[in-house]
PDB file of C-alpha atoms and ligand atoms in Angstrom:
ATOM      1  CA  MET D  18      22.654   6.322 -11.735  1.00  0.00           C
ATOM      2  CA  PRO D  19      22.775   8.249  -8.418  1.00  0.00           C
ATOM      3  CA  ALA D  20      25.981   7.660  -6.468  1.00  0.00           C
ATOM      4  CA  THR D  21      25.566   5.315  -3.509  1.00  0.00           C
ATOM      5  CA  PRO D  22      26.773   7.047  -0.341  1.00  0.00           C
ATOM      6  CA  SER D  23      29.832   5.127   0.873  1.00  0.00           C
ATOM      7  CA  ALA D  24      30.368   4.215   4.525  1.00  0.00           C
ATOM      8  CA  PRO D  25      32.830   6.385   6.466  1.00  0.00           C
ATOM      9  CA  VAL D  26      36.337   4.938   6.061  1.00  0.00           C
ATOM     10  CA  LEU D  27      36.679   4.072   9.754  1.00  0.00           C
ATOM     11  CA  ALA D  28      33.157   2.787  10.356  1.00  0.00           C
ATOM     12  CA  GLY D  29      33.274  -0.034  12.921  1.00  0.00           C
ATOM     13  CA  ARG D  30      36.692   0.935  14.278  1.00  0.00           C
ATOM     14  CA  VAL D  31      37.461   1.820  17.893  1.00  0.00           C
ATOM     15  CA  ALA D  32      40.373   4.208  18.371  1.00  0.00           C
ATOM     16  CA  LEU D  33      42.276   5.109  21.532  1.00  0.00           C
ATOM     17  CA  VAL D  34      44.128   8.428  21.308  1.00  0.00           C
ATOM     18  CA  THR D  35      46.451   9.405  24.158  1.00  0.00           C
ATOM     19  CA  GLY D  36      47.239  13.018  25.000  1.00  0.00           C
ATOM     20  CA  ALA D  37      43.882  13.947  23.483  1.00  0.00           C
ATOM     21  CA  ALA D  38      43.046  16.906  25.750  1.00  0.00           C
ATOM     22  CA  GLN D  39      44.671  19.406  23.367  1.00  0.00           C
ATOM     23  CA  GLY D  40      46.893  19.927  20.350  1.00  0.00           C
ATOM     24  CA  LEU D  41      47.512  17.189  17.831  1.00  0.00           C
ATOM     25  CA  GLY D  42      45.881  14.501  19.998  1.00  0.00           C
ATOM     26  CA  LEU D  43      42.627  16.437  20.035  1.00  0.00           C
ATOM     27  CA  ALA D  44      42.859  17.093  16.282  1.00  0.00           C
ATOM     28  CA  MET D  45      43.477  13.396  15.581  1.00  0.00           C
ATOM     29  CA  ALA D  46      40.626  12.295  17.882  1.00  0.00           C
ATOM     30  CA  HIS D  47      38.369  14.707  15.989  1.00  0.00           C
ATOM     31  CA  ALA D  48      39.511  13.488  12.564  1.00  0.00           C
ATOM     32  CA  LEU D  49      39.190   9.793  13.497  1.00  0.00           C
ATOM     33  CA  GLY D  50      35.695  10.446  14.886  1.00  0.00           C
ATOM     34  CA  GLN D  51      34.656  12.352  11.768  1.00  0.00           C
ATOM     35  CA  ALA D  52      35.912   9.395   9.713  1.00  0.00           C
ATOM     36  CA  GLY D  53      33.461   7.126  11.555  1.00  0.00           C
ATOM     37  CA  ALA D  54      35.561   5.638  14.375  1.00  0.00           C
ATOM     38  CA  ARG D  55      34.394   5.497  17.964  1.00  0.00           C
ATOM     39  CA  VAL D  56      37.092   7.300  19.915  1.00  0.00           C
ATOM     40  CA  LEU D  57      38.375   6.967  23.462  1.00  0.00           C
ATOM     41  CA  MET D  58      40.212  10.170  24.315  1.00  0.00           C
ATOM     42  CA  ALA D  59      42.785   9.666  27.085  1.00  0.00           C
ATOM     43  CA  ASP D  60      44.941  12.190  28.876  1.00  0.00           C
ATOM     44  CA  ALA D  61      46.660  12.770  32.205  1.00  0.00           C
ATOM     45  CA  GLN D  62      44.663  16.006  32.496  1.00  0.00           C
ATOM     46  CA  ALA D  63      41.004  15.991  33.541  1.00  0.00           C
ATOM     47  CA  ALA D  64      40.548  18.662  30.846  1.00  0.00           C
ATOM     48  CA  VAL D  65      40.150  15.758  28.416  1.00  0.00           C
ATOM     49  CA  HIS D  66      36.499  15.566  29.528  1.00  0.00           C
ATOM     50  CA  ASP D  67      35.922  19.177  28.457  1.00  0.00           C
ATOM     51  CA  ALA D  68      37.802  18.540  25.211  1.00  0.00           C
ATOM     52  CA  ALA D  69      35.486  15.620  24.383  1.00  0.00           C
ATOM     53  CA  ALA D  70      32.277  17.596  24.914  1.00  0.00           C
ATOM     54  CA  PRO D  71      32.255  19.597  21.634  1.00  0.00           C
ATOM     55  CA  LEU D  72      33.059  16.463  19.630  1.00  0.00           C
ATOM     56  CA  ARG D  73      30.130  14.699  21.270  1.00  0.00           C
ATOM     57  CA  ALA D  74      27.933  17.732  20.592  1.00  0.00           C
ATOM     58  CA  GLU D  75      28.902  17.359  16.932  1.00  0.00           C
ATOM     59  CA  GLY D  76      27.410  13.853  17.033  1.00  0.00           C
ATOM     60  CA  LEU D  77      30.669  11.919  17.230  1.00  0.00           C
ATOM     61  CA  GLU D  78      30.848   8.818  19.402  1.00  0.00           C
ATOM     62  CA  VAL D  79      33.607   9.731  21.852  1.00  0.00           C
ATOM     63  CA  ARG D  80      34.421   8.988  25.486  1.00  0.00           C
ATOM     64  CA  ALA D  81      37.120  10.392  27.720  1.00  0.00           C
ATOM     65  CA  VAL D  82      39.315   8.831  30.384  1.00  0.00           C
ATOM     66  CA  VAL D  83      41.980  10.269  32.649  1.00  0.00           C
ATOM     67  CA  ALA D  84      45.000   7.960  32.676  1.00  0.00           C
ATOM     68  CA  ASP D  85      48.792   8.096  32.782  1.00  0.00           C
ATOM     69  CA  VAL D  86      50.603   6.506  29.821  1.00  0.00           C
ATOM     70  CA  ALA D  87      53.778   6.100  31.869  1.00  0.00           C
ATOM     71  CA  THR D  88      52.311   3.272  33.970  1.00  0.00           C
ATOM     72  CA  GLU D  89      51.029  -0.225  33.218  1.00  0.00           C
ATOM     73  CA  ALA D  90      48.038   0.537  35.450  1.00  0.00           C
ATOM     74  CA  GLY D  91      47.231   3.514  33.205  1.00  0.00           C
ATOM     75  CA  TRP D  92      47.188   1.268  30.127  1.00  0.00           C
ATOM     76  CA  GLN D  93      44.967  -1.297  31.846  1.00  0.00           C
ATOM     77  CA  GLN D  94      42.610   1.547  32.722  1.00  0.00           C
ATOM     78  CA  MET D  95      42.514   2.815  29.107  1.00  0.00           C
ATOM     79  CA  LEU D  96      42.024  -0.651  27.636  1.00  0.00           C
ATOM     80  CA  GLN D  97      39.294  -1.421  30.154  1.00  0.00           C
ATOM     81  CA  ALA D  98      37.503   1.849  29.368  1.00  0.00           C
ATOM     82  CA  GLY D  99      37.581   1.077  25.625  1.00  0.00           C
ATOM     83  CA  CYS D 100      36.381  -2.489  26.155  1.00  0.00           C
ATOM     84  CA  ASP D 101      33.649  -1.425  28.597  1.00  0.00           C
ATOM     85  CA  ALA D 102      32.350   1.082  26.057  1.00  0.00           C
ATOM     86  CA  TRP D 103      32.669  -0.825  22.777  1.00  0.00           C
ATOM     87  CA  GLY D 104      34.127  -4.291  23.456  1.00  0.00           C
ATOM     88  CA  PHE D 105      37.554  -3.786  21.867  1.00  0.00           C
ATOM     89  CA  VAL D 106      40.134  -1.288  20.613  1.00  0.00           C
ATOM     90  CA  ASP D 107      41.641  -1.759  17.143  1.00  0.00           C
ATOM     91  CA  VAL D 108      43.397   1.570  16.576  1.00  0.00           C
ATOM     92  CA  LEU D 109      45.944   3.051  18.980  1.00  0.00           C
ATOM     93  CA  VAL D 110      47.460   6.501  18.560  1.00  0.00           C
ATOM     94  CA  ASN D 111      50.431   6.900  20.914  1.00  0.00           C
ATOM     95  CA  ASN D 112      50.484  10.690  21.022  1.00  0.00           C
ATOM     96  CA  ALA D 113      50.915  11.753  24.672  1.00  0.00           C
ATOM     97  CA  ALA D 114      54.296  13.318  25.287  1.00  0.00           C
ATOM     98  CA  ARG D 115      56.270  15.825  27.259  1.00  0.00           C
ATOM     99  CA  THR D 116      58.086  18.429  25.212  1.00  0.00           C
ATOM    100  CA  ALA D 117      61.183  20.121  26.628  1.00  0.00           C
ATOM    101  CA  SER D 118      63.924  22.390  25.344  1.00  0.00           C
ATOM    102  CA  THR D 119      66.381  22.305  28.269  1.00  0.00           C
ATOM    103  CA  PRO D 120      70.002  22.626  27.017  1.00  0.00           C
ATOM    104  CA  LEU D 121      71.764  19.266  27.325  1.00  0.00           C
ATOM    105  CA  TRP D 122      74.195  20.502  29.986  1.00  0.00           C
ATOM    106  CA  ASP D 123      71.268  21.447  32.213  1.00  0.00           C
ATOM    107  CA  ILE D 124      69.073  18.340  31.953  1.00  0.00           C
ATOM    108  CA  ALA D 125      68.741  16.952  35.478  1.00  0.00           C
ATOM    109  CA  VAL D 126      68.560  13.167  35.800  1.00  0.00           C
ATOM    110  CA  GLU D 127      65.058  13.555  37.239  1.00  0.00           C
ATOM    111  CA  GLU D 128      63.943  15.538  34.168  1.00  0.00           C
ATOM    112  CA  TRP D 129      65.509  12.966  31.829  1.00  0.00           C
ATOM    113  CA  ASP D 130      63.734  10.110  33.619  1.00  0.00           C
ATOM    114  CA  ALA D 131      60.361  11.866  33.832  1.00  0.00           C
ATOM    115  CA  LEU D 132      60.363  12.700  30.119  1.00  0.00           C
ATOM    116  CA  MET D 133      61.505   9.223  29.076  1.00  0.00           C
ATOM    117  CA  ALA D 134      58.837   7.641  31.294  1.00  0.00           C
ATOM    118  CA  VAL D 135      56.093   9.398  29.338  1.00  0.00           C
ATOM    119  CA  ASN D 136      57.529   9.566  25.822  1.00  0.00           C
ATOM    120  CA  LEU D 137      59.415   6.302  25.467  1.00  0.00           C
ATOM    121  CA  ARG D 138      58.204   3.960  28.210  1.00  0.00           C
ATOM    122  CA  GLY D 139      54.639   5.156  27.579  1.00  0.00           C
ATOM    123  CA  CYS D 140      54.900   4.312  23.888  1.00  0.00           C
ATOM    124  CA  PHE D 141      56.454   0.905  24.655  1.00  0.00           C
ATOM    125  CA  LEU D 142      53.799   0.006  27.230  1.00  0.00           C
ATOM    126  CA  GLY D 143      51.035   1.141  24.887  1.00  0.00           C
ATOM    127  CA  CYS D 144      52.300  -0.842  21.895  1.00  0.00           C
ATOM    128  CA  ARG D 145      52.683  -3.901  24.099  1.00  0.00           C
ATOM    129  CA  ALA D 146      49.352  -3.695  25.929  1.00  0.00           C
ATOM    130  CA  LEU D 147      47.246  -2.829  22.880  1.00  0.00           C
ATOM    131  CA  GLY D 148      49.319  -5.027  20.549  1.00  0.00           C
ATOM    132  CA  ALA D 149      48.579  -8.000  22.815  1.00  0.00           C
ATOM    133  CA  HIS D 150      44.885  -7.069  22.938  1.00  0.00           C
ATOM    134  CA  MET D 151      44.646  -6.728  19.137  1.00  0.00           C
ATOM    135  CA  ARG D 152      46.577  -9.976  18.613  1.00  0.00           C
ATOM    136  CA  ALA D 153      44.281 -11.878  21.007  1.00  0.00           C
ATOM    137  CA  ARG D 154      41.232 -10.483  19.217  1.00  0.00           C
ATOM    138  CA  GLY D 155      42.557 -11.726  15.876  1.00  0.00           C
ATOM    139  CA  GLN D 156      41.047  -8.990  13.682  1.00  0.00           C
ATOM    140  CA  GLY D 157      44.187  -7.015  12.863  1.00  0.00           C
ATOM    141  CA  GLY D 158      44.716  -3.460  13.998  1.00  0.00           C
ATOM    142  CA  ARG D 159      46.604  -0.221  13.645  1.00  0.00           C
ATOM    143  CA  ILE D 160      49.169   1.461  15.892  1.00  0.00           C
ATOM    144  CA  ILE D 161      50.367   4.980  15.111  1.00  0.00           C
ATOM    145  CA  ASN D 162      53.245   6.428  17.131  1.00  0.00           C
ATOM    146  CA  LEU D 163      53.967  10.158  17.204  1.00  0.00           C
ATOM    147  CA  ALA D 164      57.661  10.741  16.611  1.00  0.00           C
ATOM    148  CA  SER D 165      59.143  14.065  15.493  1.00  0.00           C
ATOM    149  CA  LEU D 166      61.620  15.645  13.122  1.00  0.00           C
ATOM    150  CA  ALA D 167      63.661  16.128  16.323  1.00  0.00           C
ATOM    151  CA  GLY D 168      64.218  12.352  16.395  1.00  0.00           C
ATOM    152  CA  GLN D 169      65.460  12.327  12.790  1.00  0.00           C
ATOM    153  CA  GLN D 170      68.027  15.125  12.749  1.00  0.00           C
ATOM    154  CA  ALA D 171      69.778  17.428  15.193  1.00  0.00           C
ATOM    155  CA  SER D 172      67.530  20.171  16.506  1.00  0.00           C
ATOM    156  CA  ALA D 173      68.515  23.478  18.024  1.00  0.00           C
ATOM    157  CA  THR D 174      65.070  24.012  19.523  1.00  0.00           C
ATOM    158  CA  THR D 175      64.253  20.812  21.398  1.00  0.00           C
ATOM    159  CA  GLY D 176      66.030  19.107  24.275  1.00  0.00           C
ATOM    160  CA  LEU D 177      68.278  16.124  23.635  1.00  0.00           C
ATOM    161  CA  HIS D 178      66.152  13.968  25.944  1.00  0.00           C
ATOM    162  CA  TYR D 179      63.099  14.812  23.819  1.00  0.00           C
ATOM    163  CA  ALA D 180      65.025  14.090  20.604  1.00  0.00           C
ATOM    164  CA  ALA D 181      66.349  10.788  21.998  1.00  0.00           C
ATOM    165  CA  SER D 182      62.856   9.737  23.073  1.00  0.00           C
ATOM    166  CA  LYS D 183      61.515  10.435  19.582  1.00  0.00           C
ATOM    167  CA  ALA D 184      64.393   8.554  17.914  1.00  0.00           C
ATOM    168  CA  GLY D 185      63.611   5.682  20.296  1.00  0.00           C
ATOM    169  CA  ILE D 186      59.988   5.734  19.142  1.00  0.00           C
ATOM    170  CA  LEU D 187      61.181   5.060  15.584  1.00  0.00           C
ATOM    171  CA  ALA D 188      62.992   1.954  16.881  1.00  0.00           C
ATOM    172  CA  LEU D 189      59.907   0.845  18.843  1.00  0.00           C
ATOM    173  CA  THR D 190      57.829   1.318  15.687  1.00  0.00           C
ATOM    174  CA  ARG D 191      60.052  -0.978  13.632  1.00  0.00           C
ATOM    175  CA  GLY D 192      60.286  -3.560  16.427  1.00  0.00           C
ATOM    176  CA  PHE D 193      56.545  -3.781  17.048  1.00  0.00           C
ATOM    177  CA  ALA D 194      55.814  -3.654  13.291  1.00  0.00           C
ATOM    178  CA  THR D 195      57.998  -6.731  12.845  1.00  0.00           C
ATOM    179  CA  GLU D 196      56.535  -8.519  15.843  1.00  0.00           C
ATOM    180  CA  LEU D 197      52.879  -7.851  14.982  1.00  0.00           C
ATOM    181  CA  ALA D 198      52.925  -8.099  11.172  1.00  0.00           C
ATOM    182  CA  ALA D 199      51.763 -11.722  11.094  1.00  0.00           C
ATOM    183  CA  ASP D 200      48.666 -10.635  13.025  1.00  0.00           C
ATOM    184  CA  ARG D 201      47.817  -7.936  10.424  1.00  0.00           C
ATOM    185  CA  ILE D 202      48.550  -5.237  12.957  1.00  0.00           C
ATOM    186  CA  THR D 203      50.404  -2.380  11.302  1.00  0.00           C
ATOM    187  CA  VAL D 204      52.665  -0.113  13.339  1.00  0.00           C
ATOM    188  CA  ASN D 205      53.794   3.184  11.856  1.00  0.00           C
ATOM    189  CA  ALA D 206      55.274   6.440  13.035  1.00  0.00           C
ATOM    190  CA  MET D 207      54.332   9.953  12.027  1.00  0.00           C
ATOM    191  CA  ALA D 208      57.068  12.560  12.308  1.00  0.00           C
ATOM    192  CA  PRO D 209      55.574  16.053  12.317  1.00  0.00           C
ATOM    193  CA  ALA D 210      57.403  19.351  12.464  1.00  0.00           C
ATOM    194  CA  ALA D 211      56.311  22.972  12.644  1.00  0.00           C
ATOM    195  CA  ILE D 212      52.629  22.291  13.086  1.00  0.00           C
ATOM    196  CA  ARG D 213      50.663  25.354  14.163  1.00  0.00           C
ATOM    197  CA  SER D 214      50.113  25.351  17.935  1.00  0.00           C
ATOM    198  CA  PRO D 215      49.770  27.895  20.757  1.00  0.00           C
ATOM    199  CA  ALA D 216      53.455  27.313  21.606  1.00  0.00           C
ATOM    200  CA  LEU D 217      54.497  28.052  18.026  1.00  0.00           C
ATOM    201  CA  GLU D 218      52.340  31.145  17.834  1.00  0.00           C
ATOM    202  CA  ALA D 219      53.803  32.406  21.114  1.00  0.00           C
ATOM    203  CA  LEU D 220      57.265  32.628  19.504  1.00  0.00           C
ATOM    204  CA  ALA D 221      58.547  36.083  18.501  1.00  0.00           C
ATOM    205  CA  PRO D 222      57.692  36.978  14.867  1.00  0.00           C
ATOM    206  CA  ALA D 223      61.387  36.952  13.879  1.00  0.00           C
ATOM    207  CA  ARG D 224      61.717  33.440  15.280  1.00  0.00           C
ATOM    208  CA  GLN D 225      58.611  32.291  13.418  1.00  0.00           C
ATOM    209  CA  ASP D 226      60.008  33.788  10.199  1.00  0.00           C
ATOM    210  CA  GLY D 227      63.261  31.905  10.779  1.00  0.00           C
ATOM    211  CA  LEU D 228      61.377  28.621  11.137  1.00  0.00           C
ATOM    212  CA  LEU D 229      59.248  29.367   8.077  1.00  0.00           C
ATOM    213  CA  SER D 230      62.260  30.079   5.905  1.00  0.00           C
ATOM    214  CA  ALA D 231      63.426  26.479   6.394  1.00  0.00           C
ATOM    215  CA  ILE D 232      60.132  24.985   5.177  1.00  0.00           C
ATOM    216  CA  PRO D 233      60.048  24.468   1.389  1.00  0.00           C
ATOM    217  CA  LEU D 234      56.235  24.618   1.300  1.00  0.00           C
ATOM    218  CA  GLY D 235      56.472  28.069   2.895  1.00  0.00           C
ATOM    219  CA  ARG D 236      53.905  27.669   5.655  1.00  0.00           C
ATOM    220  CA  PHE D 237      53.302  25.915   8.953  1.00  0.00           C
ATOM    221  CA  GLY D 238      51.281  22.712   9.016  1.00  0.00           C
ATOM    222  CA  GLU D 239      47.792  22.542  10.476  1.00  0.00           C
ATOM    223  CA  PRO D 240      46.773  20.065  13.214  1.00  0.00           C
ATOM    224  CA  GLU D 241      43.991  18.894  10.882  1.00  0.00           C
ATOM    225  CA  GLU D 242      46.646  17.761   8.397  1.00  0.00           C
ATOM    226  CA  VAL D 243      48.121  15.468  11.053  1.00  0.00           C
ATOM    227  CA  GLY D 244      44.575  14.251  11.747  1.00  0.00           C
ATOM    228  CA  ALA D 245      44.071  13.418   8.067  1.00  0.00           C
ATOM    229  CA  ALA D 246      47.329  11.442   8.010  1.00  0.00           C
ATOM    230  CA  ALA D 247      46.220   9.440  11.066  1.00  0.00           C
ATOM    231  CA  VAL D 248      42.911   8.615   9.353  1.00  0.00           C
ATOM    232  CA  PHE D 249      44.813   7.406   6.284  1.00  0.00           C
ATOM    233  CA  LEU D 250      47.134   5.134   8.290  1.00  0.00           C
ATOM    234  CA  ALA D 251      44.194   3.795  10.322  1.00  0.00           C
ATOM    235  CA  SER D 252      42.074   3.062   7.242  1.00  0.00           C
ATOM    236  CA  ASP D 253      42.061   0.151   4.806  1.00  0.00           C
ATOM    237  CA  ALA D 254      43.971   2.399   2.383  1.00  0.00           C
ATOM    238  CA  GLY D 255      46.979   2.122   4.697  1.00  0.00           C
ATOM    239  CA  ALA D 256      46.852  -1.655   5.078  1.00  0.00           C
ATOM    240  CA  PHE D 257      50.133  -2.385   3.251  1.00  0.00           C
ATOM    241  CA  ILE D 258      52.168   0.201   5.151  1.00  0.00           C
ATOM    242  CA  THR D 259      53.994  -0.944   8.271  1.00  0.00           C
ATOM    243  CA  GLY D 260      57.231  -0.046  10.021  1.00  0.00           C
ATOM    244  CA  ALA D 261      57.209   3.246   8.104  1.00  0.00           C
ATOM    245  CA  THR D 262      57.718   6.839   9.180  1.00  0.00           C
ATOM    246  CA  LEU D 263      55.402   9.357   7.583  1.00  0.00           C
ATOM    247  CA  ASP D 264      57.119  12.761   7.546  1.00  0.00           C
ATOM    248  CA  ILE D 265      54.693  15.682   7.958  1.00  0.00           C
ATOM    249  CA  ASN D 266      57.031  18.640   7.769  1.00  0.00           C
ATOM    250  CA  GLY D 267      56.380  20.702   4.634  1.00  0.00           C
ATOM    251  CA  GLY D 268      59.561  19.347   3.054  1.00  0.00           C
ATOM    252  CA  ARG D 269      61.802  20.422   5.948  1.00  0.00           C
ATOM    253  CA  LEU D 270      63.445  16.990   5.786  1.00  0.00           C
ATOM    254  CA  MET D 271      63.432  15.002   2.551  1.00  0.00           C
ATOM    255  CA  ARG D 272      64.767  11.433   2.592  1.00  0.00           C
TER     256      ARG D 272
HETATM  257  N1  NAD P 310      53.096  20.179  17.617  1.00  0.00           N
HETATM  258  C1  NAD P 310      54.135  19.897  16.810  1.00  0.00           C
HETATM  259  O1  NAD P 310      54.520  20.674  15.927  1.00  0.00           O
HETATM  260  C2  NAD P 310      54.831  18.565  16.953  1.00  0.00           C
HETATM  261  C3  NAD P 310      55.990  18.354  16.211  1.00  0.00           C
HETATM  262  C4  NAD P 310      56.630  17.128  16.323  1.00  0.00           C
HETATM  263  C5  NAD P 310      56.115  16.134  17.127  1.00  0.00           C
HETATM  264  N2  NAD P 310      54.989  16.362  17.845  1.00  0.00           N
HETATM  265  C6  NAD P 310      54.489  15.278  18.687  1.00  0.00           C
HETATM  266  O2  NAD P 310      53.089  15.193  18.550  1.00  0.00           O
HETATM  267  C7  NAD P 310      52.496  14.843  19.800  1.00  0.00           C
HETATM  268  C8  NAD P 310      51.492  15.907  20.223  1.00  0.00           C
HETATM  269  O3  NAD P 310      52.126  17.158  20.260  1.00  0.00           O
HETATM  270  P1  NAD P 310      51.364  18.465  20.813  1.00  0.00           P
HETATM  271  O4  NAD P 310      52.132  19.635  20.300  1.00  0.00           O
HETATM  272  O5  NAD P 310      49.924  18.366  20.523  1.00  0.00           O
HETATM  273  O6  NAD P 310      51.643  18.299  22.389  1.00  0.00           O
HETATM  274  P2  NAD P 310      50.906  18.980  23.641  1.00  0.00           P
HETATM  275  O7  NAD P 310      51.954  19.213  24.665  1.00  0.00           O
HETATM  276  O8  NAD P 310      50.053  20.143  23.218  1.00  0.00           O
HETATM  277  O9  NAD P 310      49.908  17.819  24.154  1.00  0.00           O
HETATM  278  C9  NAD P 310      50.403  16.670  24.777  1.00  0.00           C
HETATM  279  C10 NAD P 310      49.295  16.034  25.582  1.00  0.00           C
HETATM  280  O10 NAD P 310      49.825  14.865  26.242  1.00  0.00           O
HETATM  281  C11 NAD P 310      49.322  14.835  27.558  1.00  0.00           C
HETATM  282  N3  NAD P 310      50.197  14.070  28.440  1.00  0.00           N
HETATM  283  C12 NAD P 310      51.417  14.431  28.917  1.00  0.00           C
HETATM  284  N4  NAD P 310      51.889  13.493  29.758  1.00  0.00           N
HETATM  285  C13 NAD P 310      50.949  12.513  29.807  1.00  0.00           C
HETATM  286  C14 NAD P 310      50.868  11.266  30.503  1.00  0.00           C
HETATM  287  N5  NAD P 310      51.838  10.853  31.333  1.00  0.00           N
HETATM  288  N6  NAD P 310      49.772  10.494  30.302  1.00  0.00           N
HETATM  289  C15 NAD P 310      48.768  10.916  29.485  1.00  0.00           C
HETATM  290  N7  NAD P 310      48.792  12.090  28.822  1.00  0.00           N
HETATM  291  C16 NAD P 310      49.875  12.872  28.974  1.00  0.00           C
HETATM  292  C17 NAD P 310      49.247  16.300  27.977  1.00  0.00           C
HETATM  293  O11 NAD P 310      48.366  16.471  29.089  1.00  0.00           O
HETATM  294  C18 NAD P 310      48.753  16.960  26.693  1.00  0.00           C
HETATM  295  O12 NAD P 310      47.341  17.013  26.635  1.00  0.00           O
HETATM  296  C19 NAD P 310      53.657  14.659  20.768  1.00  0.00           C
HETATM  297  O13 NAD P 310      54.031  13.299  20.770  1.00  0.00           O
HETATM  298  C20 NAD P 310      54.748  15.516  20.168  1.00  0.00           C
HETATM  299  O14 NAD P 310      56.026  15.093  20.562  1.00  0.00           O
HETATM  300  C21 NAD P 310      54.342  17.574  17.791  1.00  0.00           C
END
């Protein structure tokens, strides 16, 4: 008997991905779209419109919105854009972040506050705004928060404010997972490390070799591999996973 083509795993879903103008956010928006979701790509940079164009040209159903995750107004704007386009949002990927490597003695209070406003307050406001929307809709949902290896163990390469924000995201993940479980809304974190990016490739070869030597799988990760993990957590296959942290680090940290 010929095989019946199965529906894409995220058919019918509407995903909001923050920080989608580049990097992992763009890769996850692409992967979610290819898996059948309609995707609202949000970013503080207007470049998110250009980033959406090739996905649309590929036939994916994507829209773009410029909004700031650090403000409640930004979240209202993103939710409104999703609802105007498709009526609801049932997958949130809290990806937007500032990355910084300032030594702890040199972190100005203003830099601390600005980074926390995006990374930690942004994640909190997003979980709360979209969690409330998903709960009111009553059809379950998925929230995926981007943490980092830097939030799990001491890091010589990232700033302590960045590390603290990512450790805080793990706490937010557990708190919202507990709060939203009865509504069939799962909340998980993904903790990547050493994923190939322009910043990584800009490092001196000796530095890259040093990073590689600490990765048991012997290579850097690809943004598409983070995209595939987001599709899994957003799909029905991930329905019994909540409050978890999915490490995507080539074995750099084993727990
Ligand atoms: N790339 C890695 O290897 C790696 C490793 C660990 C964790 N992460 C995490 O994965 C996520 C993506 O990383 P990346 O390397 O793609 O980052 P990136 O810096 O390339 O992209 C971040 C995006 O967030 C957007 N952004 C920043 N502030 C914003 C705001 N206030 N509102 C809306 N958008 C805003 C930026 O414009 C940018 O497009 C981050 O949360 C990062 O901490 C990445």
